[in-house]
Short mmCIF file of C-alpha atoms in Angstrom, two decimals:
data_model
loop_
_atom_site.label_atom_id
_atom_site.label_comp_id
_atom_site.label_asym_id
_atom_site.label_seq_id
_atom_site.Cartn_x
_atom_site.Cartn_y
_atom_site.Cartn_z
CA THR L 1 20.66 -15.30 -25.48
CA VAL L 2 18.82 -12.29 -26.26
CA PHE L 3 16.74 -11.35 -23.22
CA LEU L 4 12.93 -10.52 -24.33
CA TYR L 5 10.32 -9.02 -21.85
CA ALA L 6 6.45 -8.73 -22.64
CA LEU L 7 6.53 -5.09 -22.02
CA LEU L 8 2.74 -4.62 -19.75
CA VAL L 9 0.29 -2.43 -20.68
CA CYS L 10 -0.76 -0.09 -17.30
CA VAL L 11 -2.34 3.58 -17.16
CA LEU L 12 -2.06 4.48 -13.02
CA VAL L 13 -3.16 6.70 -11.36
CA SER L 14 -1.48 8.06 -8.39
CA CYS L 15 -1.02 11.04 -5.72
CA ASN L 16 2.42 12.50 -4.93
CA ASP L 17 2.84 13.91 -1.75
CA ASP L 18 6.26 17.13 -2.41
CA SER L 19 6.90 19.85 0.29
CA THR L 20 6.58 22.79 -0.93
CA SER L 21 9.45 24.22 1.24
CA PRO L 22 10.87 23.38 5.49
CA GLY L 23 7.64 23.63 7.73
CA SER L 24 4.51 24.52 4.85
CA GLU L 25 2.08 21.93 4.65
CA LYS L 26 2.26 18.74 1.50
CA THR L 27 0.19 19.91 -1.37
CA LYS L 28 -1.01 16.88 -3.32
CA GLU L 29 -1.01 16.31 -7.20
CA SER L 30 -2.35 13.92 -9.76
CA ARG L 31 -0.24 12.74 -11.86
CA ILE L 32 -0.74 9.55 -14.41
CA PHE L 33 1.75 6.97 -15.32
CA TYR L 34 1.59 4.92 -17.67
CA THR L 35 4.35 3.29 -21.14
CA ALA L 36 5.46 4.13 -24.34
CA LEU L 37 7.04 2.33 -26.49
CA GLN L 38 10.63 3.19 -27.50
CA PRO L 39 12.07 2.89 -31.35
CA ASP L 40 13.22 -0.68 -30.14
CA GLY L 41 10.44 -2.43 -30.33
CA GLN L 42 11.36 -4.55 -27.19
CA ASN L 43 11.61 -1.25 -24.34
CA GLY L 44 9.53 1.13 -22.85
CA THR L 45 10.02 4.79 -21.15
CA ILE L 46 7.91 5.47 -18.09
CA TYR L 47 6.10 8.82 -18.41
CA SER L 48 3.88 10.94 -16.01
CA ILE L 49 1.37 13.75 -16.84
CA LYS L 50 -0.84 15.72 -14.85
CA PRO L 51 -4.21 15.07 -16.11
CA ASP L 52 -5.42 18.11 -18.41
CA GLY L 53 -1.85 17.06 -20.36
CA THR L 54 0.63 19.17 -19.27
CA ASP L 55 3.38 18.72 -17.79
CA LYS L 56 4.60 15.46 -19.63
CA ARG L 57 7.57 14.02 -18.40
CA SER L 58 9.47 10.92 -18.64
CA VAL L 59 10.61 8.85 -16.00
CA TYR L 60 12.82 6.42 -16.44
CA GLU L 61 14.26 3.84 -20.32
CA ASN L 62 14.02 0.82 -21.23
CA VAL L 63 12.02 -1.00 -18.64
CA ALA L 64 9.71 -3.75 -19.66
CA MET L 65 6.79 -3.48 -17.69
CA TYR L 66 5.99 -1.53 -14.20
CA SER L 67 3.82 -1.80 -10.87
CA ALA L 68 1.54 1.04 -9.77
CA PRO L 69 2.36 3.81 -7.83
CA ALA L 70 2.20 2.42 -4.55
CA ALA L 71 3.43 5.19 -1.71
CA GLY L 72 6.11 6.98 -3.58
CA ARG L 73 7.32 4.15 -5.18
CA LEU L 74 7.77 1.96 -8.24
CA GLY L 75 8.60 -1.75 -9.19
CA VAL L 76 9.78 -1.90 -13.21
CA MET L 77 12.03 -4.98 -14.89
CA ARG L 78 14.68 -3.03 -16.55
CA ARG L 79 17.43 -4.85 -18.62
CA ILE L 80 20.22 -4.36 -17.73
CA SER L 81 21.81 -6.07 -20.73
CA GLU L 82 21.42 -8.78 -23.60
CA THR L 83 21.66 -11.57 -20.45
CA GLU L 84 20.61 -9.68 -17.77
CA GLY L 85 18.45 -7.65 -15.96
CA ASP L 86 16.20 -7.10 -13.31
CA ILE L 87 13.50 -6.12 -11.06
CA ALA L 88 14.07 -2.76 -9.30
CA LEU L 89 12.59 0.25 -6.89
CA LEU L 90 12.25 3.29 -8.23
CA ASP L 91 10.76 6.72 -6.13
CA THR L 92 7.86 7.90 -8.68
CA ASN L 93 10.80 10.68 -9.90
CA GLY L 94 12.67 7.75 -11.99
CA THR L 95 15.39 7.98 -9.57
CA PHE L 96 16.77 4.36 -8.66
CA LEU L 97 16.15 3.07 -4.79
CA ASN L 98 17.70 -0.98 -4.96
CA THR L 99 17.85 -3.79 -7.22
CA ILE L 100 14.89 -5.80 -5.64
CA VAL L 101 15.28 -9.47 -7.49
CA SER L 102 18.39 -10.33 -10.07
CA ILE L 103 17.24 -11.60 -13.65
CA VAL L 104 19.71 -13.49 -15.83
CA GLY L 105 19.18 -14.91 -19.35
CA THR L 106 15.34 -16.77 -20.99
CA SER L 107 15.09 -18.71 -18.61
CA ALA L 108 13.89 -17.03 -15.81
CA GLY L 109 10.34 -16.56 -17.15
CA ILE L 110 9.58 -13.79 -14.46
CA LYS L 111 7.46 -10.79 -15.20
CA ASP L 112 4.65 -8.97 -13.98
CA PRO L 113 5.76 -6.60 -10.45
CA ILE L 114 3.22 -5.64 -8.17
CA LEU L 115 3.95 -3.60 -5.42
CA SER L 116 1.87 -3.53 -2.13
CA PRO L 117 -0.09 -0.78 -1.28
CA THR L 118 2.51 0.41 1.78
CA ALA L 119 5.76 -0.44 -1.58
CA ASN L 120 6.93 -2.78 1.44
CA LYS L 121 7.01 -5.68 -0.52
CA LEU L 122 6.67 -6.76 -3.87
CA LEU L 123 4.86 -9.44 -5.80
CA TYR L 124 6.58 -11.52 -9.55
CA ARG L 125 5.52 -14.19 -11.58
CA VAL L 126 7.70 -17.10 -12.18
CA GLY L 127 6.00 -18.93 -15.70
CA ARG L 128 7.03 -22.90 -15.52
CA TYR L 129 5.72 -26.03 -17.77
CA ASN L 130 4.60 -29.30 -16.91
CA GLY L 131 4.46 -31.15 -20.43
CA SER L 132 1.97 -28.84 -22.58
CA GLN L 133 0.34 -26.97 -19.17
CA GLN L 134 1.62 -23.55 -18.96
CA THR L 135 1.37 -22.66 -15.27
CA THR L 136 2.91 -19.78 -12.84
CA GLU L 137 4.86 -19.01 -9.86
CA ILE L 138 3.52 -16.61 -7.66
CA HIS L 139 6.49 -14.54 -5.22
CA ILE L 140 6.32 -12.12 -2.26
CA VAL L 141 9.44 -10.55 -1.50
CA ASN L 142 10.95 -7.17 0.75
CA VAL L 143 11.68 -4.72 -1.51
CA ASP L 144 14.85 -4.84 -0.03
CA GLY L 145 15.13 -8.38 -1.12
CA THR L 146 15.14 -10.47 1.61
CA ASN L 147 13.09 -13.62 2.20
CA ASP L 148 11.49 -14.13 -1.29
CA ILE L 149 8.47 -17.04 -0.65
CA ILE L 150 6.64 -18.64 -2.61
CA LEU L 151 3.36 -17.97 -2.07
CA GLU L 152 1.64 -20.70 -4.76
CA ALA L 153 3.23 -22.97 -7.59
CA ASN L 154 -0.06 -23.41 -9.63
CA ALA L 155 -0.81 -20.92 -10.34
CA ALA L 156 -3.35 -20.12 -13.42
CA HIS L 157 -0.91 -17.94 -16.06
CA GLU L 158 -3.75 -15.96 -17.16
CA HIS L 159 -4.42 -14.22 -13.88
CA ILE L 160 -2.36 -11.26 -12.23
CA PRO L 161 -2.71 -11.74 -8.41
CA VAL L 162 -3.79 -8.75 -6.82
CA PHE L 163 -2.92 -6.95 -2.61
CA SER L 164 -5.70 -6.32 -0.36
CA PRO L 165 -5.87 -2.94 0.32
CA ASP L 166 -3.43 -3.00 2.82
CA GLY L 167 -1.52 -5.42 1.84
CA THR L 168 -1.40 -8.29 4.62
CA LYS L 169 -3.36 -10.88 1.20
CA VAL L 170 -2.78 -11.63 -1.74
CA ALA L 171 -5.31 -12.95 -4.42
CA TYR L 172 -4.53 -15.18 -6.84
CA PHE L 173 -6.00 -17.95 -9.46
CA ILE L 174 -4.88 -21.64 -9.65
CA ARG L 175 -6.09 -23.38 -12.93
CA GLY L 176 -9.45 -25.50 -12.80
CA GLU L 177 -11.14 -29.08 -14.46
CA ASN L 178 -13.32 -27.43 -17.61
CA ASP L 179 -16.84 -27.77 -17.71
CA GLU L 180 -19.15 -29.63 -20.02
CA GLN L 181 -18.93 -26.91 -22.23
CA ASN L 182 -15.12 -26.78 -22.02
CA ARG L 183 -15.65 -23.57 -19.65
CA SER L 184 -12.40 -22.91 -18.29
CA ARG L 185 -13.92 -22.57 -14.03
CA ASP L 186 -10.81 -21.71 -13.14
CA GLN L 187 -10.57 -21.06 -8.72
CA LEU L 188 -9.39 -17.90 -6.87
CA TRP L 189 -7.92 -18.61 -3.62
CA ILE L 190 -6.62 -15.87 -1.49
CA ILE L 191 -3.51 -16.47 1.09
CA ASN L 192 -1.78 -14.31 3.53
CA ALA L 193 1.59 -12.03 2.51
CA ASP L 194 3.70 -14.65 4.88
CA GLY L 195 2.21 -17.48 3.66
CA THR L 196 -0.04 -19.51 5.57
CA GLY L 197 -3.73 -19.57 6.25
CA ARG L 198 -4.43 -20.16 2.42
CA ARG L 199 -8.25 -20.10 1.04
CA GLN L 200 -10.50 -20.81 -1.40
CA LEU L 201 -13.26 -18.00 -2.45
CA ILE L 202 -14.93 -19.66 -5.37
CA SER L 203 -14.10 -22.27 -8.44
CA GLN L 204 -15.44 -20.38 -10.62
CA ALA L 205 -14.30 -17.99 -11.96
CA LYS L 206 -12.78 -17.30 -15.68
CA SER L 207 -10.33 -14.39 -17.77
CA ILE L 208 -9.67 -13.55 -21.12
CA ASN L 209 -6.24 -13.54 -22.20
CA ASP L 210 -2.58 -13.32 -20.36
CA GLY L 211 -2.11 -9.67 -18.89
CA TYR L 212 -4.92 -8.43 -19.92
CA GLU L 213 -7.50 -9.52 -17.01
CA SER L 214 -6.72 -9.29 -13.50
CA LEU L 215 -8.61 -9.17 -10.48
CA ASP L 216 -9.62 -5.87 -8.15
CA TRP L 217 -9.71 -6.32 -4.67
CA SER L 218 -12.59 -3.20 -2.95
CA PRO L 219 -10.54 -0.63 -1.54
CA ASP L 220 -12.73 -1.09 1.57
CA GLY L 221 -11.92 -4.54 1.91
CA THR L 222 -14.79 -6.87 1.67
CA LYS L 223 -14.79 -7.65 -1.64
CA ILE L 224 -13.55 -8.97 -5.10
CA VAL L 225 -14.56 -8.33 -8.67
CA CYS L 226 -13.49 -11.06 -11.60
CA LEU L 227 -15.65 -12.04 -15.05
CA THR L 228 -17.10 -15.78 -15.64
CA GLU L 229 -17.46 -16.82 -18.54
CA SER L 230 -20.97 -17.78 -19.89
CA ILE L 231 -21.95 -20.47 -22.74
CA ASP L 232 -21.74 -18.87 -25.21
CA ASN L 233 -17.77 -17.56 -24.59
CA GLY L 234 -19.58 -14.25 -23.19
CA TYR L 235 -18.44 -12.91 -19.71
CA ASP L 236 -20.21 -11.51 -17.21
CA ILE L 237 -18.89 -9.90 -13.46
CA ILE L 238 -19.53 -10.98 -10.47
CA VAL L 239 -18.05 -10.25 -7.46
CA VAL L 240 -16.64 -12.36 -3.87
CA ASP L 241 -17.10 -11.39 -0.46
CA VAL L 242 -14.27 -12.23 0.97
CA ASP L 243 -15.43 -13.11 4.20
CA ASP L 244 -18.16 -15.92 3.68
CA ALA L 245 -17.00 -16.48 -0.32
CA GLU L 246 -20.80 -15.06 -1.78
CA ILE L 247 -21.48 -14.85 -5.13
CA HIS L 248 -23.29 -11.36 -6.36
CA GLN L 249 -24.02 -11.77 -10.09
CA ILE L 250 -23.61 -8.56 -11.32
CA THR L 251 -23.77 -8.76 -15.06
CA THR L 252 -25.99 -11.18 -16.42
CA ASP L 253 -25.66 -10.48 -20.35
CA HIS L 254 -22.80 -12.23 -21.44
CA LEU L 255 -21.61 -9.50 -23.81
CA LEU L 256 -16.94 -9.25 -24.38
CA LYS L 257 -15.99 -7.43 -20.66
CA LEU L 258 -12.90 -6.80 -19.80
CA MET L 259 -10.88 -5.90 -16.70
CA PRO L 260 -13.41 -4.80 -14.40
CA VAL L 261 -12.20 -1.95 -10.94
CA PHE L 262 -13.80 -0.19 -8.57
CA SER L 263 -14.31 3.31 -7.65
CA PRO L 264 -12.31 4.65 -4.34
CA ASP L 265 -15.58 4.40 -2.52
CA SER L 266 -15.69 0.54 -2.79
CA LYS L 267 -19.96 1.75 -4.42
CA LYS L 268 -19.15 0.80 -8.45
CA ILE L 269 -17.01 -0.95 -10.35
CA ALA L 270 -15.85 0.54 -14.01
CA PHE L 271 -14.69 -2.05 -17.16
CA CYS L 272 -13.95 -1.91 -20.85
CA GLY L 273 -16.13 -2.98 -23.30
CA GLY L 274 -18.65 -2.53 -26.73
CA GLU L 275 -21.84 -1.74 -27.83
CA ASN L 276 -24.40 -1.58 -30.26
CA VAL L 277 -25.43 3.20 -30.07
CA ASP L 278 -27.78 3.69 -33.26
CA GLY L 279 -26.94 1.17 -35.12
CA VAL L 280 -22.96 1.61 -34.64
CA MET L 281 -20.74 -0.85 -32.47
CA SER L 282 -19.31 1.64 -29.99
CA ALA L 283 -16.10 0.92 -27.32
CA GLY L 284 -16.35 3.09 -23.91
CA ILE L 285 -16.71 2.00 -20.54
CA SER L 286 -19.77 0.76 -18.61
CA ILE L 287 -19.60 2.34 -14.54
CA ILE L 288 -22.65 0.10 -12.59
CA ASP L 289 -23.26 -0.33 -8.47
CA VAL L 290 -21.71 -2.71 -6.74
CA ASP L 291 -25.40 -4.65 -6.74
CA GLY L 292 -26.05 -4.79 -10.57
CA ALA L 293 -27.62 -1.43 -10.74
CA ASN L 294 -28.01 1.76 -12.13
CA ARG L 295 -25.25 0.16 -15.50
CA ARG L 296 -24.49 3.35 -17.52
CA TYR L 297 -22.26 2.86 -21.33
CA ILE L 298 -20.07 5.79 -21.46
CA ALA L 299 -19.20 5.16 -25.80
CA ILE L 300 -15.42 6.38 -26.24
CA SER L 301 -14.15 5.16 -29.68
CA THR L 302 -16.11 3.94 -33.38
CA VAL L 303 -12.46 3.01 -34.84
CA ALA L 304 -10.80 1.10 -31.22
CA SER L 305 -11.12 -0.80 -28.85
CA THR L 306 -10.06 1.09 -25.11
CA MET L 307 -8.89 -1.33 -22.16
CA TYR L 308 -7.03 -0.74 -19.20
CA PRO L 309 -9.60 1.96 -16.96
CA ARG L 310 -8.23 3.21 -13.55
CA TRP L 311 -9.97 5.64 -11.49
CA SER L 312 -9.17 8.33 -10.47
CA PRO L 313 -8.34 8.67 -6.56
CA ASP L 314 -11.47 11.29 -6.10
CA GLY L 315 -13.90 8.90 -7.91
CA LYS L 316 -15.08 11.58 -10.23
CA ASN L 317 -13.12 10.74 -13.85
CA VAL L 318 -11.11 7.36 -14.87
CA VAL L 319 -8.43 7.10 -17.11
CA VAL L 320 -8.47 4.91 -20.51
CA THR L 321 -6.06 4.61 -22.94
CA GLU L 322 -8.06 3.75 -26.73
CA LEU L 323 -5.63 1.84 -29.58
CA ASN L 324 -5.54 2.44 -32.56
CA VAL L 325 -5.59 5.84 -33.21
CA GLY L 326 -4.07 8.25 -34.89
CA THR L 327 -0.92 6.79 -35.91
CA PRO L 328 0.49 3.16 -38.11
CA ASP L 329 1.91 1.96 -34.76
CA PRO L 330 -0.75 -0.68 -34.08
CA ILE L 331 0.53 -0.82 -31.05
CA ALA L 332 0.13 2.73 -30.07
CA GLY L 333 -3.18 4.10 -28.40
CA THR L 334 -4.66 7.41 -26.90
CA LEU L 335 -4.44 8.16 -23.24
CA LYS L 336 -7.91 9.59 -22.18
CA ILE L 337 -9.63 10.81 -19.62
CA VAL L 338 -13.63 10.46 -18.76
CA ASN L 339 -15.52 12.11 -17.07
CA VAL L 340 -18.17 9.65 -14.66
CA ALA L 341 -20.66 11.90 -14.13
CA THR L 342 -20.23 14.27 -17.35
CA GLY L 343 -19.29 11.88 -19.99
CA ASN L 344 -17.36 13.73 -21.50
CA ILE L 345 -13.66 12.99 -23.19
CA THR L 346 -10.45 15.14 -22.30
CA VAL L 347 -7.32 13.58 -24.32
CA VAL L 348 -4.29 14.12 -22.59
CA ASP L 349 -1.68 12.12 -24.94
CA GLN L 350 -0.81 9.63 -28.00
CA SER L 351 0.97 7.42 -29.02
CA VAL L 352 0.98 5.59 -25.20
CA PHE L 353 1.74 2.18 -25.70
CA ASN L 354 -1.05 0.03 -26.10
#
């Protein structure tokens, strides 16, 4: 049996602490981490690159997916042989540290390693079928491989869970019943990282595609952003207060939206989508305040969609992947940085996987 992975598209920004010499102050260097598909079409290579497009480095080869850099660590799914793999812990230079979870065969259904912000725990998902219904188990495990527990046995398979900024809680969705318009009303839950304190927040959210839509928890820990589906199959953004589950409607235009993410100061949200600009449909990103005010659209492409927005740590830029540009490869894209204040766009690298 061939051991196959579904390659996850990730474009993530990390700050690494690099000591210059003994006794000297540490300096911070911003680098963008992303994957590119290898010629076999199944495995990927993790790269890191400076935001100006220089100093591109191969971090690790033969991975299927990886988590956002956290506390100088990466969680990656590796192919070891035709039938074996694992989720491994690496440093951001690609040095192998240890195996967290071993995977054998295709039946395991394991995917989506997600490191906690302090890199002491890891979430991963295990796909299950209950008749014709696909669900997902959400596991949490210490990064040394100990104390692997199931946080949720019946999570919605379309959604990727997310840690709170301090790593003490996890937010995720459970598949809900369809309403009279046949729209799924998925239930948003949070739970403590030790499996206690399970609590439902809302029951009206909706995602678009498996792996394409994930929740985002505000850096100040007070809010969670997600999407709702309108009657005409469009999508809008809501923000949910963690403490009292109050819902704030951020957009009402019912247009296609993807991947809303909070800015580092928790005051703004960036999301991908398209708009009609001077009679031409374009794809780009929108920036909006968390109260729904001051929405601004930045066009990026008229020939391809944009996905996977991530804020730079200083909140001045958003990095995105523009898909299917400048290459016959349908799953390659261009990595771009958008300056939030000016709208200026910088090309960083090409042939970025999806």
